[in-house]
Coordinates of C-alpha atoms and ligand atoms in Angstrom, one line a residue:
X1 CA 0.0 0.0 0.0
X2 CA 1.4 3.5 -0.9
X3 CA 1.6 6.0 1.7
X4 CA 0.2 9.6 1.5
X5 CA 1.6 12.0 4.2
X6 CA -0.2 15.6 5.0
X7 CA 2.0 18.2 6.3
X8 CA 0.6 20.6 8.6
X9 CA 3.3 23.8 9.2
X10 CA 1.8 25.3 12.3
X11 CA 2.9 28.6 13.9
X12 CA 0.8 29.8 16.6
X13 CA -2.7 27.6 15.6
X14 CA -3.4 25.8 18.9
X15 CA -6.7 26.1 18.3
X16 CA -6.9 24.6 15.1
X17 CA -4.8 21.3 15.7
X18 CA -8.1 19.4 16.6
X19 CA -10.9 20.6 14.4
X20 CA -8.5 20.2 11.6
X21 CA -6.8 17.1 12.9
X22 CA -11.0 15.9 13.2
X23 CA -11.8 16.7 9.9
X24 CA -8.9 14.8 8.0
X25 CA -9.2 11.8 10.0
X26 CA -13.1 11.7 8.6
X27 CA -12.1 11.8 5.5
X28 CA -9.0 9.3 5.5
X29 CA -11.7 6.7 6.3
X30 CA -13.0 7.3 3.0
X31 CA -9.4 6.8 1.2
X32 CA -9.1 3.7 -0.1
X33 CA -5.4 2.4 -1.0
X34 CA -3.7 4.8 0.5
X35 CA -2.2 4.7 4.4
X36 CA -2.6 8.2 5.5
X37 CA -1.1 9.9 8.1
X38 CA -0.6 13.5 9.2
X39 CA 2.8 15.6 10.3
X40 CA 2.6 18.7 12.0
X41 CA 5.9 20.8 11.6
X42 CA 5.8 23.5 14.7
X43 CA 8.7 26.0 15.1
X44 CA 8.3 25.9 18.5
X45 CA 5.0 27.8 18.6
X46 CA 4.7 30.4 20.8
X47 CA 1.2 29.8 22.2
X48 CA 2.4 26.2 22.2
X49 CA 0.9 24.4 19.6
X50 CA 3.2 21.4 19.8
X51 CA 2.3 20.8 22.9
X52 CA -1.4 19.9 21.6
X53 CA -0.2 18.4 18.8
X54 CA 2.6 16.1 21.2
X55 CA -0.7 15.0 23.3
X56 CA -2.7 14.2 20.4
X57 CA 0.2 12.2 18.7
X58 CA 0.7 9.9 21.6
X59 CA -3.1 8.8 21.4
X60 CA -3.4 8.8 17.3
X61 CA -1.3 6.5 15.6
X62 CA -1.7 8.8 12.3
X63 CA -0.6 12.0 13.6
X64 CA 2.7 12.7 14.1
X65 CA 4.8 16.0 15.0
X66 CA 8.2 17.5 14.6
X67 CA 9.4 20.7 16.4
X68 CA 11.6 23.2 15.0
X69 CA 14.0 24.9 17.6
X70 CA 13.9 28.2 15.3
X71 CA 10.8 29.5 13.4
X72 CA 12.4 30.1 9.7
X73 CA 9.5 30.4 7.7
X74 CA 6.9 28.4 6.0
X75 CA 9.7 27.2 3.5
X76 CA 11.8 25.6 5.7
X77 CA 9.4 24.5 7.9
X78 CA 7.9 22.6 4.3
X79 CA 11.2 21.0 3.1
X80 CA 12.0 19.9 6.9
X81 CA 8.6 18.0 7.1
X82 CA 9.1 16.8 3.4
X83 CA 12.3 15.6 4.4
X84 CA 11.2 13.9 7.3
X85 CA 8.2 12.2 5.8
X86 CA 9.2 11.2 2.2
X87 CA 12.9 9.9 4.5
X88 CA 11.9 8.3 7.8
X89 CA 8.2 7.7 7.3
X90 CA 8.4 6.1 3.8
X91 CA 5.7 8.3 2.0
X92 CA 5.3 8.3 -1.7
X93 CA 3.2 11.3 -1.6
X94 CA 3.3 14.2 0.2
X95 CA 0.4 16.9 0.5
X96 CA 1.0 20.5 1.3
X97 CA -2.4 21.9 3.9
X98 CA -3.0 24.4 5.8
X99 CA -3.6 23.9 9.6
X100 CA -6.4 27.1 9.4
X101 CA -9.1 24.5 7.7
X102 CA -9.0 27.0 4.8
X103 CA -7.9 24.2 2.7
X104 CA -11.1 21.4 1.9
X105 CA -10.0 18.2 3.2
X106 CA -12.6 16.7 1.1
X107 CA -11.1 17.3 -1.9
X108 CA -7.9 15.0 -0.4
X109 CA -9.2 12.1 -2.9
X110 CA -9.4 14.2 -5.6
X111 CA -5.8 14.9 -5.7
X112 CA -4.8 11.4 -4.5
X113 CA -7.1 10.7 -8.3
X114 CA -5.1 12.7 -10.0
X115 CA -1.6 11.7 -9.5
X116 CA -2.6 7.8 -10.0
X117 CA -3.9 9.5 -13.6
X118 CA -0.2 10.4 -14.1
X119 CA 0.5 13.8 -12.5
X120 CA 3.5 14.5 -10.1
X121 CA 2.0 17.8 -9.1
X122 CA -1.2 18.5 -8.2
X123 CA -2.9 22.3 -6.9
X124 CA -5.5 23.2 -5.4
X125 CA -6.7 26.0 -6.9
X126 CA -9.0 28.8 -6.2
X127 CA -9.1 30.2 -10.1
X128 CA -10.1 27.2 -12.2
X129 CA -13.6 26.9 -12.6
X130 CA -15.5 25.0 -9.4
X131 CA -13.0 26.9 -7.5
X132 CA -13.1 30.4 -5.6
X133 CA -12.2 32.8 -3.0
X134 CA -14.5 34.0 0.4
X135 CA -17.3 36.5 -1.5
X136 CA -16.7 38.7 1.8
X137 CA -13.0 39.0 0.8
X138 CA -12.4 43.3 0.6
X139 CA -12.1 44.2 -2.8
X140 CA -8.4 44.7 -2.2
X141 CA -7.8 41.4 -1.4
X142 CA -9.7 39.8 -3.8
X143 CA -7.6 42.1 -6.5
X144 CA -3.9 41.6 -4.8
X145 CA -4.6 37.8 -5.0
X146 CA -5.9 37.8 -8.6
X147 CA -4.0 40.5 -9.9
X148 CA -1.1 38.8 -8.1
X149 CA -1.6 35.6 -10.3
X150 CA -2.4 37.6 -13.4
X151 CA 1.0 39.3 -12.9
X152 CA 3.0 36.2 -12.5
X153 CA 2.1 34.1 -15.2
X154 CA 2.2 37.3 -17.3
X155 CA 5.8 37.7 -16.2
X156 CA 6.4 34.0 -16.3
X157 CA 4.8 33.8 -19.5
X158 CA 4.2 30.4 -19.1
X159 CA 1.5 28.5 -21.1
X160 CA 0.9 25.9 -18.8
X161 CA -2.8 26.3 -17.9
X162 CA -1.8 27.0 -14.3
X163 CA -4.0 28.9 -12.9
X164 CA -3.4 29.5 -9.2
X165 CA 0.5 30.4 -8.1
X166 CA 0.0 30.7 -5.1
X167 CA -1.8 28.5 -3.5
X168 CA -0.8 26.3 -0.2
X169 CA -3.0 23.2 -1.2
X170 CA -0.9 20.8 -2.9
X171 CA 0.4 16.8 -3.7
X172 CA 3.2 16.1 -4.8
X173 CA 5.0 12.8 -5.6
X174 CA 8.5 12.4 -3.9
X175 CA 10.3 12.4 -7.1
X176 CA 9.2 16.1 -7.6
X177 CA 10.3 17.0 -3.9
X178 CA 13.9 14.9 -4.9
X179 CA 14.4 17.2 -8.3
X180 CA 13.3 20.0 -6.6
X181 CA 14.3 20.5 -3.0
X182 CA 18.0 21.2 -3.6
X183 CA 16.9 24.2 -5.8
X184 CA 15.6 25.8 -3.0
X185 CA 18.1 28.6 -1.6
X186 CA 17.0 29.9 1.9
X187 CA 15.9 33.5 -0.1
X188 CA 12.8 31.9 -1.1
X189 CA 11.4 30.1 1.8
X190 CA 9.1 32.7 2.6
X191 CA 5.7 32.2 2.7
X192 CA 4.3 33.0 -1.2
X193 CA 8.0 33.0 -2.7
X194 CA 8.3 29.4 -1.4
X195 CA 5.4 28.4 -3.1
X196 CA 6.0 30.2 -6.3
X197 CA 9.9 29.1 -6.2
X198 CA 9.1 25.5 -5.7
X199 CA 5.9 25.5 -8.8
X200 CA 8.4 27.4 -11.5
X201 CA 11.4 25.1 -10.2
X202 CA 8.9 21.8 -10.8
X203 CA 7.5 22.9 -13.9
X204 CA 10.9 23.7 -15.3
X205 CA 12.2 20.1 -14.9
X206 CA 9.1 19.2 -16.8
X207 CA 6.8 17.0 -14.1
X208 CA 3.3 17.4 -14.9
X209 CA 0.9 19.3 -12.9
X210 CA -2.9 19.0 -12.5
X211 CA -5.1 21.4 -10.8
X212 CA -8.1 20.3 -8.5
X213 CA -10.6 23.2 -7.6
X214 CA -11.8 23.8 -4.5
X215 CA -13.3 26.8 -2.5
X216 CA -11.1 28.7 -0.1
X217 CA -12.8 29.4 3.5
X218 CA -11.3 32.2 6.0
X219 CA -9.7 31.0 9.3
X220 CA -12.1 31.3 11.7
X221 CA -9.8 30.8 14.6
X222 CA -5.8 32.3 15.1
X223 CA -4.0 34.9 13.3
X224 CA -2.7 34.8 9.5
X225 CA 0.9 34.7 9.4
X226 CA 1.3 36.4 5.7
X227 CA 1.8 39.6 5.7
X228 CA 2.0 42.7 2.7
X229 CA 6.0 42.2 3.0
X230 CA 5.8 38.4 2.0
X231 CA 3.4 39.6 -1.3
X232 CA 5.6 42.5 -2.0
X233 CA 8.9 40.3 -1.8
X234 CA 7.2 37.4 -3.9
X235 CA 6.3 39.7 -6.7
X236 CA 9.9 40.5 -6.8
X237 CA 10.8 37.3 -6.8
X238 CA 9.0 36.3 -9.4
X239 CA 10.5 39.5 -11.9
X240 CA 14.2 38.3 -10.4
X241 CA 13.7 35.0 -11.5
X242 CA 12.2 35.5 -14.9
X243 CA 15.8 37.8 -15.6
X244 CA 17.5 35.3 -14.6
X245 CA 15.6 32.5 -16.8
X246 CA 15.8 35.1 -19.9
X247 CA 19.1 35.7 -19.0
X248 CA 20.7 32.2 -19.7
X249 CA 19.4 33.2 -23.0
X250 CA 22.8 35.0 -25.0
X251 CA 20.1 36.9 -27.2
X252 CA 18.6 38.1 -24.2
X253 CA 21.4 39.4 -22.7
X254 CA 22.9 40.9 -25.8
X255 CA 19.5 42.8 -26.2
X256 CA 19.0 43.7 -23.1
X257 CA 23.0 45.3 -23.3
X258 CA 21.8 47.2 -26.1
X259 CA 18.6 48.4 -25.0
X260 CA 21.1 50.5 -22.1
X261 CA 23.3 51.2 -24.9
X262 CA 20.9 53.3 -26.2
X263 CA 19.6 54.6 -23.5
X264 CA 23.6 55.2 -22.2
X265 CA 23.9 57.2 -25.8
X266 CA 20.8 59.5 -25.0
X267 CA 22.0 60.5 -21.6
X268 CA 25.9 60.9 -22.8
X269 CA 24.6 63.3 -25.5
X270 CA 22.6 65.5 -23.5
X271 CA 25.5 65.7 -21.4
X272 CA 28.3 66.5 -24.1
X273 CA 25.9 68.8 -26.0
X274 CA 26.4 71.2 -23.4
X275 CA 30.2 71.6 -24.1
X276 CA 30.3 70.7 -27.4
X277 CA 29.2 71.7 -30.9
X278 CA 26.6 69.0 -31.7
X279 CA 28.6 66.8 -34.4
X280 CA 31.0 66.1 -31.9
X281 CA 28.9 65.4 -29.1
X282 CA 26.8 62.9 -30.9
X283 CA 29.9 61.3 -32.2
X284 CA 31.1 61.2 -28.4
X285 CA 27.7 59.7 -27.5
X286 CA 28.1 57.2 -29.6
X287 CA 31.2 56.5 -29.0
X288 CA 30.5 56.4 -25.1
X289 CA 27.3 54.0 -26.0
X290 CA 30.0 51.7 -27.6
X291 CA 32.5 51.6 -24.8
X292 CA 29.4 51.2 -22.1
X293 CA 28.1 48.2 -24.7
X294 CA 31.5 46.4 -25.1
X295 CA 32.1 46.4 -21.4
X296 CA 29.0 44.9 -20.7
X297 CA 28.6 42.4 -23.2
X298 CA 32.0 40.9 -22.9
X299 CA 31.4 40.8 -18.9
X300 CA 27.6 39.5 -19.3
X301 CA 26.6 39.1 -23.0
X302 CA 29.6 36.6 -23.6
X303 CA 30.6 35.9 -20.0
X304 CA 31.8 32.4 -21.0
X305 CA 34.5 33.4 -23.3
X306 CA 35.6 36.9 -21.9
X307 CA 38.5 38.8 -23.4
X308 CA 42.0 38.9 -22.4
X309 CA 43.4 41.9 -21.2
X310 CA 46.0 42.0 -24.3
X311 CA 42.9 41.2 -26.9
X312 CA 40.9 44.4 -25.7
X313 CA 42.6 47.1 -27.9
X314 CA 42.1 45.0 -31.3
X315 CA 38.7 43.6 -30.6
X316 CA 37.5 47.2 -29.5
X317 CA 38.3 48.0 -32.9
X318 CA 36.5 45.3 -34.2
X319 CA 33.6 45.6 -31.9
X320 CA 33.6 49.6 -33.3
X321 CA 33.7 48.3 -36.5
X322 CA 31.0 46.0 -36.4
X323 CA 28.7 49.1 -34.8
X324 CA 30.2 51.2 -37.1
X325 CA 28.9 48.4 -40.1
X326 CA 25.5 48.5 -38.4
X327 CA 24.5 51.4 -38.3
X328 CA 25.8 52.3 -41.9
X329 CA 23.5 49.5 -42.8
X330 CA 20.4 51.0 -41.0
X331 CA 21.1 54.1 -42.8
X332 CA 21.1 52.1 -46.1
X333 CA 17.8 50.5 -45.3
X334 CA 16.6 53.8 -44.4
X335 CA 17.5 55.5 -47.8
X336 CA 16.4 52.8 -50.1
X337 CA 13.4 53.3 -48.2
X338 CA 13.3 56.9 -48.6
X339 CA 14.4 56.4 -52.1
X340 CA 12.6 53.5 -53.5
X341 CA 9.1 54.0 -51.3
X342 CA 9.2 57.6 -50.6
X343 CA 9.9 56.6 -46.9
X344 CA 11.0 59.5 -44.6
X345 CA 14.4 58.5 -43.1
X346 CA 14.7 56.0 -40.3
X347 CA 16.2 58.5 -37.9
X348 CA 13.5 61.0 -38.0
X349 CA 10.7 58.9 -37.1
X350 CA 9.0 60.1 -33.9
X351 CA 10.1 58.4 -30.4
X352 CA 6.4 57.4 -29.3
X353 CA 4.5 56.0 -32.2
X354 CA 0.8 56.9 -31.7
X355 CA -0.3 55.2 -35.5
X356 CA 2.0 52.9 -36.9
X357 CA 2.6 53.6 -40.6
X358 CA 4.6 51.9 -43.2
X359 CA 6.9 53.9 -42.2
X360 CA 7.2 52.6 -38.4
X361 CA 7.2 49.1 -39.7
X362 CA 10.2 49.8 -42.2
X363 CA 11.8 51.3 -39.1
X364 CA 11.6 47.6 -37.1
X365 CA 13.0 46.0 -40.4
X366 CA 15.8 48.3 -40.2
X367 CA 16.6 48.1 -36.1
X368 CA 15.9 44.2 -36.2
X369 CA 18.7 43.9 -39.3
X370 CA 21.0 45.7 -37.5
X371 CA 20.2 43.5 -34.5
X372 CA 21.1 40.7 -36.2
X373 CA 24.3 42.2 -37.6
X374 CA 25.3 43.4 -34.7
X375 CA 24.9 39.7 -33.3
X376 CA 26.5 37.9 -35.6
X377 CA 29.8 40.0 -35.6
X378 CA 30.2 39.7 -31.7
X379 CA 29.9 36.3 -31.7
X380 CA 31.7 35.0 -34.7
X381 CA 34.3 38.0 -34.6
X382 CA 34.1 40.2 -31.2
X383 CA 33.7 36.8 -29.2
X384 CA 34.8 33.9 -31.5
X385 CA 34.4 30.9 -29.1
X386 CA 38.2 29.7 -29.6
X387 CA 38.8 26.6 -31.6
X388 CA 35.1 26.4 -32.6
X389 CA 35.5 28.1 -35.8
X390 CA 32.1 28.1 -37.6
X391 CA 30.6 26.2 -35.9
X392 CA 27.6 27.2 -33.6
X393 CA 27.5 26.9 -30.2
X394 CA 26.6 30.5 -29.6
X395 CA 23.5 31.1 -29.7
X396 CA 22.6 30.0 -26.1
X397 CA 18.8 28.5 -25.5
X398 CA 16.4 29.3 -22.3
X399 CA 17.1 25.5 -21.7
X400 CA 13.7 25.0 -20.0
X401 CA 13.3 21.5 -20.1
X402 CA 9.9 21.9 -19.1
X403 CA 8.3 23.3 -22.1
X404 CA 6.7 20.3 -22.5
X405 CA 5.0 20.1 -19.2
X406 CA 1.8 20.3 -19.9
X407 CA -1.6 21.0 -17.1
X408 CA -4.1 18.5 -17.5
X409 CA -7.5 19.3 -15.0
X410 CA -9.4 17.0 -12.9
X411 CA -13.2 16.9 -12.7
X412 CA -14.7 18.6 -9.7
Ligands
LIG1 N1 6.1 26.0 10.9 C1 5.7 27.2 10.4 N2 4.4 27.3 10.0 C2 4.0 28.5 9.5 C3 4.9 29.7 9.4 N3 4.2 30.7 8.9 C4 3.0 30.2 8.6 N4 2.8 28.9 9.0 C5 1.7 28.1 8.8 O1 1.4 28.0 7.5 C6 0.0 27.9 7.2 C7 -0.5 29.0 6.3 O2 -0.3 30.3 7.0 P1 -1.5 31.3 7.1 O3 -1.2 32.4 8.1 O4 -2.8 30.6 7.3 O5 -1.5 31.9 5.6 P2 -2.6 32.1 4.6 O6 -3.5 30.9 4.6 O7 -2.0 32.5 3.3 O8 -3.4 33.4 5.1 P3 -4.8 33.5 5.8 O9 -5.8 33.3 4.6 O10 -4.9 34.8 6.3 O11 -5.0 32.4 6.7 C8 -0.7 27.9 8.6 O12 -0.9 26.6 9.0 C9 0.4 28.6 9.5 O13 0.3 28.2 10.8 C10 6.2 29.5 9.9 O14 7.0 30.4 9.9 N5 6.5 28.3 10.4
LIG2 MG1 -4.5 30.3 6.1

């Protein structure tokens, strides 16, 4: 028989540990196949919670408890019961729960359903139809916690179908918790960021998730624990870890280099402008632009084959020429256009677009050939990997293995 283990992280809940205890025992009787048990992890609550929960443990075989000296967030408080029940109690399954009865234990066989149809991961979640949040939620809340999910898997840009980040309801097989747990640094064991961290981290090593719907109820008794801070710092989490995911991309980072170039070249020219007669100070901001990008790129951009101190005064002149090359070949594309369509020049086009014209389009056609240009001289001249002439390992990938991973939902 397989063994499914619900971990209860409890800070302060002393009133809870029975009623919720109560209500997942009722509906264990109801599992079939699985042995189910429950672990509480306490950090050493306060209003002694463990005590309770040490009490009840002695009388119930199921329920078991493990103390935490130090509270160190829900995070660590997760990965220590995961730890403890996938290692000494032999679980094959773990589930994530609240100990504030907000999570449904009746939807416990739902999930258990879902990962013997094949998922690894299953959420409970509060967005997908026959799920929901408490009506008497202030309008505030109800738009942080939507608004919060709209913004992460617009910033993931993830088309995985899930539809709620965030929530604390989960299963999870113990190969997921195996692939997963070393991933987790100690910066994002907080509250929301833990939960976040640990879904992008699973979906990136491609284990399937499922979603099971249920409907979120407020505590009724203790305090919440998750404060403005932990949404705030979660919502930079997930915009530091999206960088970082786009960032293992060399196309990325080369764009994202020029997009300060350019902005480096604006600033630079109001600043020589003031001194200087205006030919001179755009040249200067251009050249400044250049010296900005090459410093970046080779310390970022191509951060796996950097420059040698003795190679810095040829390839700058390379790297000048290249820039140089490009932007004489905008200029091209902007004459011919002039020329050939009757296409104002590329470099007078307005800064905000309101109504794109023909014009605006021929504009991208010129930028994105110089892009390319620009890319294919820094890495087959600028940065020539050494000893890989002509061939291609340049052009880095995302290397998210997990594009596959696909959402599949299970009936209410
Ligand atoms: N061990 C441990 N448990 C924690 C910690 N912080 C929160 N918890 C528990 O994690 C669960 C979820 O915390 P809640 O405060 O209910 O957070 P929430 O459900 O998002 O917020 P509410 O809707 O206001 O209840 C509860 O069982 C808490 O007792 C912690 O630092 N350590
Ligand atoms: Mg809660």
């Amino acid at each position: 028989m397989r063994k499914a283990v619900v971990v209860i992280p409890t800070y302060n809940e002393r009133e809870n540990v029975i009623p919720v205890v109560r209500a997942l025992l009722a509906v264990f009787e109801e599992v079939e196949g699985w042995e189910m048990e429950i672990l509480f992890v306490d950090d050493t609550s306060p209003d002694g919670t463990f005590e309770v929960v040490a009490r009840l443990a002695a009388e119930q075989e199921a329920v078991h408890l493990l103390v935490n000296e130090e509270k160190a967030g829900l995070g660590v408080a997760y990965l220590k019961g995961m730890n403890h029940a996938f290692g000494k109690m032999g679980a094959n399954v773990v589930f994530e729960f609240d100990a504030d009865l907000s999570h449904d234990p009746a939807k416990l066989p739902a999930f258990l359903a879902a990962l013997e149809a094949g998922a690894d991961l299953v959420l409970g979640s509060r967005y997908t139809a026959g799920g929901s949040i408490p009506d008497d939620w202030r309008l505030h809340r109800k738009l942080l916690s939507r608004g919060g999910n709209a913004f992460i898997r617009l910033v993931f840009a993830r088309r995985d179908g899930v539809s709620d980040w965030t929530t604390g309801y989960r299963a999870l097989r113990r190969e997921v918790y195996e692939s997963v747990a070393p991933a987790m640094a100690t910066a994002t064991c907080s509250g929301y960021t833990f939960q976040i961290g640990f879904l992008h981290e699973a979906l990136a090593c491609g284990f399937r998730v499922a979603e099971v719907p249920f409907h979120f109820v407020d505590r009724e008794r203790g305090e919440s624990k998750l404060t403005s801070e932990y949404i705030f710092n979660s919502l930079i989490f997930v915009a530091r870890t999206r960088f970082r995911d786009l960032g293992r991309w060399r196309f990325f980072r080369f764009s994202a280099v020029g997009s300060t170039g350019a902005l480096v070249q604006l600033l630079a020219l109001n600043l020589w402008w003031r001194f200087l007669p205006y030919q001179l100070a755009f040249f200067l901001a251009v050249e400044t632009a250049v010296v900005s990008n090459f410093t970046f790129n080779n310390l970022w951009t191509f951060s796996d084959r950097p420059l040698r101190t003795r190679q810095l005064p040829l390839k700058f002149i390379q790297f000048n020429a290249a820039s140089g090359a490009s932007i004489g070949l905008q200029q091209m594309v902007a004459l011919v256009g002039q020329f050939a369509v009757g296409l104002f020049p590329l470099f007078s086009l307005p800064l905000l677009p309101f109504r794109v014209s023909t014009g605006h389009l021929y504009a991208v056609v010129g930028i994105l050939l110089g892009m390319a240009w620009n890319f294919f001289f820094y890495n087959r001249l600028v940065w020539r990997p050494s000893g890989l002439a002509g061939s291609d390992r340049s052009s880095g990938s995302v290397g998210r293995s997990g594009d596959g991973a696909g959402i599949e939902r299970s009936p209410e």
